[in-house]
Short mmCIF file of C-alpha atoms and ligand atoms in Angstrom, two decimals:
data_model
loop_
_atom_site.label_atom_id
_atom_site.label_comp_id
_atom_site.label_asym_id
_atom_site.label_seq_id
_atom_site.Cartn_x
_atom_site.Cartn_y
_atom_site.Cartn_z
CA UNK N 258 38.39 -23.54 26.59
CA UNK N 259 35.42 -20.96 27.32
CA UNK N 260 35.94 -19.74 30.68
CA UNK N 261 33.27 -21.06 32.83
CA UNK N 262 34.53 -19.56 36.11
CA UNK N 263 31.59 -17.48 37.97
CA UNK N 264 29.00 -18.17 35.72
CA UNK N 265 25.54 -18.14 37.28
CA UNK N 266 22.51 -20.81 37.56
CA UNK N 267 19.64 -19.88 35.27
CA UNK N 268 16.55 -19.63 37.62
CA UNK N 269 14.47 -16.90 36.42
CA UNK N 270 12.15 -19.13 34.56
CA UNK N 271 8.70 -17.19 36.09
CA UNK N 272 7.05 -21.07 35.54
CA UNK N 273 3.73 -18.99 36.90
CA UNK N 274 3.50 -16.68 33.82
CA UNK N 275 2.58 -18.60 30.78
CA UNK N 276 4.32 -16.93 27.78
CA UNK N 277 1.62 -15.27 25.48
CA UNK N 278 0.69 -16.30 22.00
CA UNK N 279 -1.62 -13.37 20.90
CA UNK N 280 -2.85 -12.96 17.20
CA UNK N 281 -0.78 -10.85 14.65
CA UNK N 282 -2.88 -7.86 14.68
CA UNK N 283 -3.68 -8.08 10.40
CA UNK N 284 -6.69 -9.80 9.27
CA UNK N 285 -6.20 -13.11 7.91
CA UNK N 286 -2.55 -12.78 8.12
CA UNK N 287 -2.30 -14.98 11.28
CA UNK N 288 -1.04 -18.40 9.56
CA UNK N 289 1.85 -16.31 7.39
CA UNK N 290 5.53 -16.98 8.45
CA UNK N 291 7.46 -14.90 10.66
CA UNK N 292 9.57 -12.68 7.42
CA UNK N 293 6.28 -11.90 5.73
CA UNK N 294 4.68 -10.60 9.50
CA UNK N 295 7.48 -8.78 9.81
CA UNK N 296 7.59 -7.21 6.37
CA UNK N 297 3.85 -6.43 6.50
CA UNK N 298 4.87 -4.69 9.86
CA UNK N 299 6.64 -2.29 8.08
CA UNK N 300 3.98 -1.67 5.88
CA UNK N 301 1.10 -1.19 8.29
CA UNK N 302 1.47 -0.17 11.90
CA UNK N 303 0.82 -2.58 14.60
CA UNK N 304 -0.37 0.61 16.90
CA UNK N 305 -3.08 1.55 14.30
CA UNK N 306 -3.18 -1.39 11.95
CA UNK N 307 -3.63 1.13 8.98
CA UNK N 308 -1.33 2.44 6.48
CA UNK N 309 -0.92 5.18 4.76
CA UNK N 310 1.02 4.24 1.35
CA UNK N 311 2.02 7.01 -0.98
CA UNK N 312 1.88 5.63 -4.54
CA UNK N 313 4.48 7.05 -6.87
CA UNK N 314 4.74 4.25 -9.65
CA UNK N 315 2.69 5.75 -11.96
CA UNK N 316 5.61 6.28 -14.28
CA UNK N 317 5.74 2.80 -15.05
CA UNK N 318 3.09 3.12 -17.59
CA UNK N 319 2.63 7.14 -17.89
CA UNK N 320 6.01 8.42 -17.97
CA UNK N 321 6.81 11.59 -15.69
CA UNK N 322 3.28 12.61 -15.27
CA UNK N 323 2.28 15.59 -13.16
CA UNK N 324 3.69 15.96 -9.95
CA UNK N 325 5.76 13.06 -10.45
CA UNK N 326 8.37 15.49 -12.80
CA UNK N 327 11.52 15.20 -10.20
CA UNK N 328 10.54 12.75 -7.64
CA UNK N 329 13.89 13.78 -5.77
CA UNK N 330 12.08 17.73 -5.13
CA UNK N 331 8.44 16.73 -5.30
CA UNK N 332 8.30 13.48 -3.39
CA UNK N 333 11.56 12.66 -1.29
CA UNK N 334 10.58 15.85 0.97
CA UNK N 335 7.04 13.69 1.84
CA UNK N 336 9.16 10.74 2.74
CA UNK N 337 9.16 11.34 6.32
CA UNK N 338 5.22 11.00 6.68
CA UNK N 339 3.97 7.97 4.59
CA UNK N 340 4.77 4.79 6.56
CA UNK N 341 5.16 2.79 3.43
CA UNK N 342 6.02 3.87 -0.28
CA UNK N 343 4.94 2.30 -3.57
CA UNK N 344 7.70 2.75 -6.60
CA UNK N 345 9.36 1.13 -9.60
CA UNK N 346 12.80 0.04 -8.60
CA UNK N 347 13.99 2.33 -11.08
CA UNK N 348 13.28 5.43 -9.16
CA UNK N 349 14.07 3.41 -5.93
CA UNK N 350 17.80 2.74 -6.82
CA UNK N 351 18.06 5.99 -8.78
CA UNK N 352 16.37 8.84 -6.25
CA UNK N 353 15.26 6.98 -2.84
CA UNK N 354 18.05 7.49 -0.42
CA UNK N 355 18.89 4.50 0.81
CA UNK N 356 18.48 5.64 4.59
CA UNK N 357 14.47 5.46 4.05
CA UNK N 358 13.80 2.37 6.60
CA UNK N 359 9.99 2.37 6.24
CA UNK N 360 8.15 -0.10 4.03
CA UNK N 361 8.66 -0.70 0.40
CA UNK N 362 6.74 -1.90 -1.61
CA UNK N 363 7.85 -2.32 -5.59
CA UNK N 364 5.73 -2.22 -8.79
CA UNK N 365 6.49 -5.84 -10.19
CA UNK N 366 4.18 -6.06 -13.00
CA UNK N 367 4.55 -3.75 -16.24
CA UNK N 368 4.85 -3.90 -20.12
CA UNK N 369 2.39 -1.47 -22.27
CA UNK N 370 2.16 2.12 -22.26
CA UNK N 371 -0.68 4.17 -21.84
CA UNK N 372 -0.61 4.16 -25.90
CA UNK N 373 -1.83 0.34 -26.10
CA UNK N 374 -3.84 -2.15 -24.10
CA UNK N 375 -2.81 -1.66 -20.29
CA UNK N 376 -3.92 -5.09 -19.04
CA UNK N 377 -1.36 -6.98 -21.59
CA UNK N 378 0.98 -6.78 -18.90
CA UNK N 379 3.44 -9.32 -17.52
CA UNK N 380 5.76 -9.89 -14.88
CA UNK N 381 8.74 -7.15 -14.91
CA UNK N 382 11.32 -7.77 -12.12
CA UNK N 383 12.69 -10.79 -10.27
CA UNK N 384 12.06 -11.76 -6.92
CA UNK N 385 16.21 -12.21 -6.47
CA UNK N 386 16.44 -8.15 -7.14
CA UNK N 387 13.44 -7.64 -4.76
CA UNK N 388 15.43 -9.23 -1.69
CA UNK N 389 18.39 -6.94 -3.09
CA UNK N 390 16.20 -4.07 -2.71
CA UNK N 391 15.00 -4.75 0.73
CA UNK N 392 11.24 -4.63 -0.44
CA UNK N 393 8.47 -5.76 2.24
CA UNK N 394 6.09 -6.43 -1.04
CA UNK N 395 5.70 -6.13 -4.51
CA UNK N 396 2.90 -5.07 -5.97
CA UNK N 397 0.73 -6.61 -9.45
CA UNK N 398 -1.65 -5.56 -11.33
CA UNK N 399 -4.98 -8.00 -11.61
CA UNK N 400 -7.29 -7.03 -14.53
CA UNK N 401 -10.53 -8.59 -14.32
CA UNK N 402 -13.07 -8.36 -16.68
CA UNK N 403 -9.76 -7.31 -18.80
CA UNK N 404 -9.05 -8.49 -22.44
CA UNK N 405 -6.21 -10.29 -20.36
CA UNK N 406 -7.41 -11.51 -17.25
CA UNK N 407 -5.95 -14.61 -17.34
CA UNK N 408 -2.83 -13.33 -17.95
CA UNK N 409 -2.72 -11.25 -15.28
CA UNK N 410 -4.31 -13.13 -12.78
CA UNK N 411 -1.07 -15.93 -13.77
CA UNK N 412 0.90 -12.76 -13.37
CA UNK N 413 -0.31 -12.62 -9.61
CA UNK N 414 -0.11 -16.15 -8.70
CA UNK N 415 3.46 -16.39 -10.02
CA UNK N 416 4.65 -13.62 -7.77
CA UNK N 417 2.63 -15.23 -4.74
CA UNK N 418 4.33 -18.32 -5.04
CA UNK N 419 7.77 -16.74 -5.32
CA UNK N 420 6.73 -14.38 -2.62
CA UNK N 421 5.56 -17.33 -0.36
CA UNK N 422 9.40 -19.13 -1.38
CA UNK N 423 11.09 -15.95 0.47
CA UNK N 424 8.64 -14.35 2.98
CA UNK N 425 7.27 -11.26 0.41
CA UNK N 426 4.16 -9.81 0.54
CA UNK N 427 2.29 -9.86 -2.80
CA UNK N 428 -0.36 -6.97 -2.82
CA UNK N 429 -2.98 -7.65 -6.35
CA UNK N 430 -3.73 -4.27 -7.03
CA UNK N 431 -7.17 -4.68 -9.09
CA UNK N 432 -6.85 -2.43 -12.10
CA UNK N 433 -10.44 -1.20 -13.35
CA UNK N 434 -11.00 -0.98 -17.61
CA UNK N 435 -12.18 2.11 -18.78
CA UNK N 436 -15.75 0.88 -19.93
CA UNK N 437 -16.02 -1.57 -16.90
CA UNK N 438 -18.86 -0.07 -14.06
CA UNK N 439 -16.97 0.34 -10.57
CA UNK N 440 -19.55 -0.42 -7.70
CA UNK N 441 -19.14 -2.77 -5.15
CA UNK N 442 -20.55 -5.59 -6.70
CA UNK N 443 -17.34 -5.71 -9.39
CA UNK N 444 -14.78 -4.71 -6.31
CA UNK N 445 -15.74 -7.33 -4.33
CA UNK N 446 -15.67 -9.65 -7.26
CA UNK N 447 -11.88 -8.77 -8.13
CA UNK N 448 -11.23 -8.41 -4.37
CA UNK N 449 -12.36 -11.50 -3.11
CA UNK N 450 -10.25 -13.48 -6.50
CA UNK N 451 -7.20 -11.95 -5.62
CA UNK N 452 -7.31 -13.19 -2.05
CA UNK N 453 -9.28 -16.98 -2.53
CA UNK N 454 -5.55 -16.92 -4.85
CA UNK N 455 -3.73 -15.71 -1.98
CA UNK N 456 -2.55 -11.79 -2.53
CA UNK N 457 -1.31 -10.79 1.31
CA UNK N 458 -3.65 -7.86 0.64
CA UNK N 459 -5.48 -5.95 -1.81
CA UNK N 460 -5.39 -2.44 -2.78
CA UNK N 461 -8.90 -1.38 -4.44
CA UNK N 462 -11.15 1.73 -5.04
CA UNK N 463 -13.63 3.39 -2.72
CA UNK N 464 -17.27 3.43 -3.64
CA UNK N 465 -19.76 5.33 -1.80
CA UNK N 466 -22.21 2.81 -2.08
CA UNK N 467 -21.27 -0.34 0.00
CA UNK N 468 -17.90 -0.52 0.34
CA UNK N 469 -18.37 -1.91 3.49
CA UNK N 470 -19.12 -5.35 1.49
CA UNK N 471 -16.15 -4.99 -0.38
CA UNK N 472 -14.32 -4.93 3.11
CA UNK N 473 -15.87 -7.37 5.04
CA UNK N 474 -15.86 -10.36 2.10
CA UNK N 475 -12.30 -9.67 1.47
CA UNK N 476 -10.66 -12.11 3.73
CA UNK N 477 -7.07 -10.11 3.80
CA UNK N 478 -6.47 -6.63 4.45
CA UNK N 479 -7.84 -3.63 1.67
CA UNK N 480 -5.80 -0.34 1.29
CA UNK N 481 -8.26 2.58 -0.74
CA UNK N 482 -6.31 3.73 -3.78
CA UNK N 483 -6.64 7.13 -4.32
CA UNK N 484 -7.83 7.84 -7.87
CA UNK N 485 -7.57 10.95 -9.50
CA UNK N 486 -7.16 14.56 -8.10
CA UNK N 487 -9.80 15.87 -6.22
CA UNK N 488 -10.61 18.45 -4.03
CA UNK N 489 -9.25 18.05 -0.80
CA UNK N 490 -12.06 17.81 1.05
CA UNK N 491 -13.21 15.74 -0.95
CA UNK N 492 -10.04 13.57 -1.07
CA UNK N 493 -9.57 13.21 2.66
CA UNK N 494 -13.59 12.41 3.09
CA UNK N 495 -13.11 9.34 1.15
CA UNK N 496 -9.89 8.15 2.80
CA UNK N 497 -12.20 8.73 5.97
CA UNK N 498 -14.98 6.96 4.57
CA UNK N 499 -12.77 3.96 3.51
CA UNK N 500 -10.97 2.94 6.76
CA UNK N 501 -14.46 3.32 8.54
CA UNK N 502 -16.05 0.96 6.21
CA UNK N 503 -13.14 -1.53 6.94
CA UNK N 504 -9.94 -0.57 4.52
CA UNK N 505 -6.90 -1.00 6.61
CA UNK N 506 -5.21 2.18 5.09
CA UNK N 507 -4.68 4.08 1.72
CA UNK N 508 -2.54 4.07 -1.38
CA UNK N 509 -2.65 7.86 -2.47
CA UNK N 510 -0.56 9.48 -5.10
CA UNK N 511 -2.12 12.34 -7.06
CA UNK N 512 -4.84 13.24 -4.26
CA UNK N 513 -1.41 13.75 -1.86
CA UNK N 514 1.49 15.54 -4.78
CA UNK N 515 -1.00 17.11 -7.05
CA UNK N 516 -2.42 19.20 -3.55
CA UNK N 517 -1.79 22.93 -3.66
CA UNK N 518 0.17 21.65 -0.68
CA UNK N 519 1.87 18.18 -0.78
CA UNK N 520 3.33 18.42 2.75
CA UNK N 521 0.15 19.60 4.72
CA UNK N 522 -1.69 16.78 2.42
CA UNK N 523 0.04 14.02 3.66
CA UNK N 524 0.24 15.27 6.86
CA UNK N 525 -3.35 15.63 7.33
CA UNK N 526 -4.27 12.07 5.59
CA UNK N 527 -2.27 10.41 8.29
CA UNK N 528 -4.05 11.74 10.97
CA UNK N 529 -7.32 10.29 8.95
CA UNK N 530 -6.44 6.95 8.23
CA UNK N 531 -3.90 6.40 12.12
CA UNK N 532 -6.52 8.60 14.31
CA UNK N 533 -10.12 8.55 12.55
CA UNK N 534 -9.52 12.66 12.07
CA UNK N 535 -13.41 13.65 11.04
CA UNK N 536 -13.28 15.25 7.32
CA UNK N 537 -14.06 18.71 8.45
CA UNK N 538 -11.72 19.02 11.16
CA UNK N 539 -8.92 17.15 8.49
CA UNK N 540 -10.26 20.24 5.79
CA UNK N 541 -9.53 22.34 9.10
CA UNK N 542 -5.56 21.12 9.77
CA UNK N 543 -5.12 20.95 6.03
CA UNK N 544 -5.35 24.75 5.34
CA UNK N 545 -3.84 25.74 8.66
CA UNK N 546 -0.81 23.32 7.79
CA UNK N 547 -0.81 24.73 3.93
CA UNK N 548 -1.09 28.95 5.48
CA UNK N 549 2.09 28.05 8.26
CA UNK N 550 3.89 27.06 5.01
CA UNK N 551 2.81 30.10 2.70
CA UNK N 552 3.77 32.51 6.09
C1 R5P E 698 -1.93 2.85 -10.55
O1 R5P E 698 -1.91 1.94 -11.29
C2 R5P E 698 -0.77 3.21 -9.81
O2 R5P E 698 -0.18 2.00 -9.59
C3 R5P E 698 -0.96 3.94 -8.48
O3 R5P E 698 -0.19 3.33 -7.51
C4 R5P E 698 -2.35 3.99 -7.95
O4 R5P E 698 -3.22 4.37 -8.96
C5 R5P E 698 -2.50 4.90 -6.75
O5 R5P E 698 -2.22 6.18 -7.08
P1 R5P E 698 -3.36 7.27 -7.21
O6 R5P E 698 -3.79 7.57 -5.80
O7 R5P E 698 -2.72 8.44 -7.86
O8 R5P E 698 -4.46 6.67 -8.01
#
């Protein structure tokens, strides 16, 4: 029998103090259940409500393309300053150690190479080996305007609705054709699909020319992806120019392990995207980082 000797009268029940019920701090992520807010917690901070993602999954499609050669010297030394990081499982279960706590988010959709048509893809993993893997999201490719849209929009809804079953974030990642014109008119097109299907959030490119649209009709959160190299400046003026104009973080790969100086790149694009660092004074921390390093 418990022992129920001594044991004190709950009367701290503060009946003046009404217990809060404040908004989750993502747009249009209010209504999601509790495992999905808390996954997408470890995927964006709730201090800044941005990300910063580093994209590494490019293998999927490309094989080990530059930067990308050993992902256990190039990348795992950058671990400790992304908050989230985008992979294949293959490199997850292979080179991640399994210590990394921050936000995963796995590259679900696959099938041709860089060799054929890249929006024939389909689904490639299972939502069971997901949970395995501790993932807060898995990521799918959306082609519209693509020679398989369809397809690939099915692709996304099937890995919503599994996602939904279990409490995973889905993030459509809209994929752009190599003849197809990117300006805000097609992003918010693809954007605004993705999310009327219900992606958790959207990762999408920047355009100079009102991106803020893209942003503000997208009713769930938009991470920038990066693109190809660039010059830093360059690089971290976009990522600047993105989370002003409304993205709630960035995706970067090859703008962050293609840098002269991966380290002082990733660095410095967190300080962008969590604390609004101006480009010039980001160009500034950048090269002082990257000199400490060569010292
Ligand atoms: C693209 O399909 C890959 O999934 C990458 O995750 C994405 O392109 C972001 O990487 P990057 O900044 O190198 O473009």
């Amino acid at each position: 029998m418990a022992d129920l000797d001594g044991v004190k009268d709950a009367k701290n029940f503060c009946t003046d103090i009404p217990m809060k019920n404040e908004a989750f701090f993502l747009k249009g992520s209010n209504s999601l259940d509790w495992g999905m807010k808390n996954r997408l917690s470890n995927i964006f901070s709730p201090k800044s409500g941005k990300t910063l993602m580093l994209a590494i999954d490019h293998g999927y499609f490309q094989g080990p393309t530059t930067g990308l050669e050993r992902v256990d010297l190039n990348i795992v030394p950058l671990l400790p300053y992304c908050d989230t990081l985008m992979l294949t499982r293959g490199i997850l279960r292979t080179t991640i150690p399994p210590s990394f706590t921050k936000g995963v988010v796995l590259r679900a959709s696959g099938g041709p190479s860089i060799l054929k048509e890249l929006s024939n893809e389909q689904l490639a993993m299972d939502m069971e080996d997901a949970l395995r893997l501790n993932a807060s999201a898995l990521a799918v490719q959306v082609f519209i305007g693509g020679e398989f849209e369809t397809q690939s929009i099915h692709n996304m809804t099937r890995l919503i609705d599994a996602g939904n079953r279990y409490g995973v974030a889905t993030l459509a990642v809209t994929a752009v054709g190599k003849d197809m014109k990117r300006d805000a008119r097609y992003f918010r097109l693809a954007c605004r699909i993705c999310a009327e299907l219900g992606a958790t959030y959207v990762k999408t490119y920047y355009v100079p020319e009102g991106f803020e649209t893209v942003t503000s009709s997208c009713p769930v959160p938009i991470v920038m992806a990066g693109g190809k190299k660039i010059p830093e400046l360059d690089a971290l003026t976009m990522a600047y120019n993105a989370v002003q104009e409304g993205a709630a973080g960035v995706d970067m790969g090859r703008n962050i392990f293609q840098a002269d100086s991966p380290v002082a790149m990733i660095k410095t694009v967190s300080k962008v995207v969590h604390e609004n660092l101006k480009p010039d004074h980001a160009l500034d921390m950048y090269e002082t980082l990257k000199n400490e390093e060569n010292d």
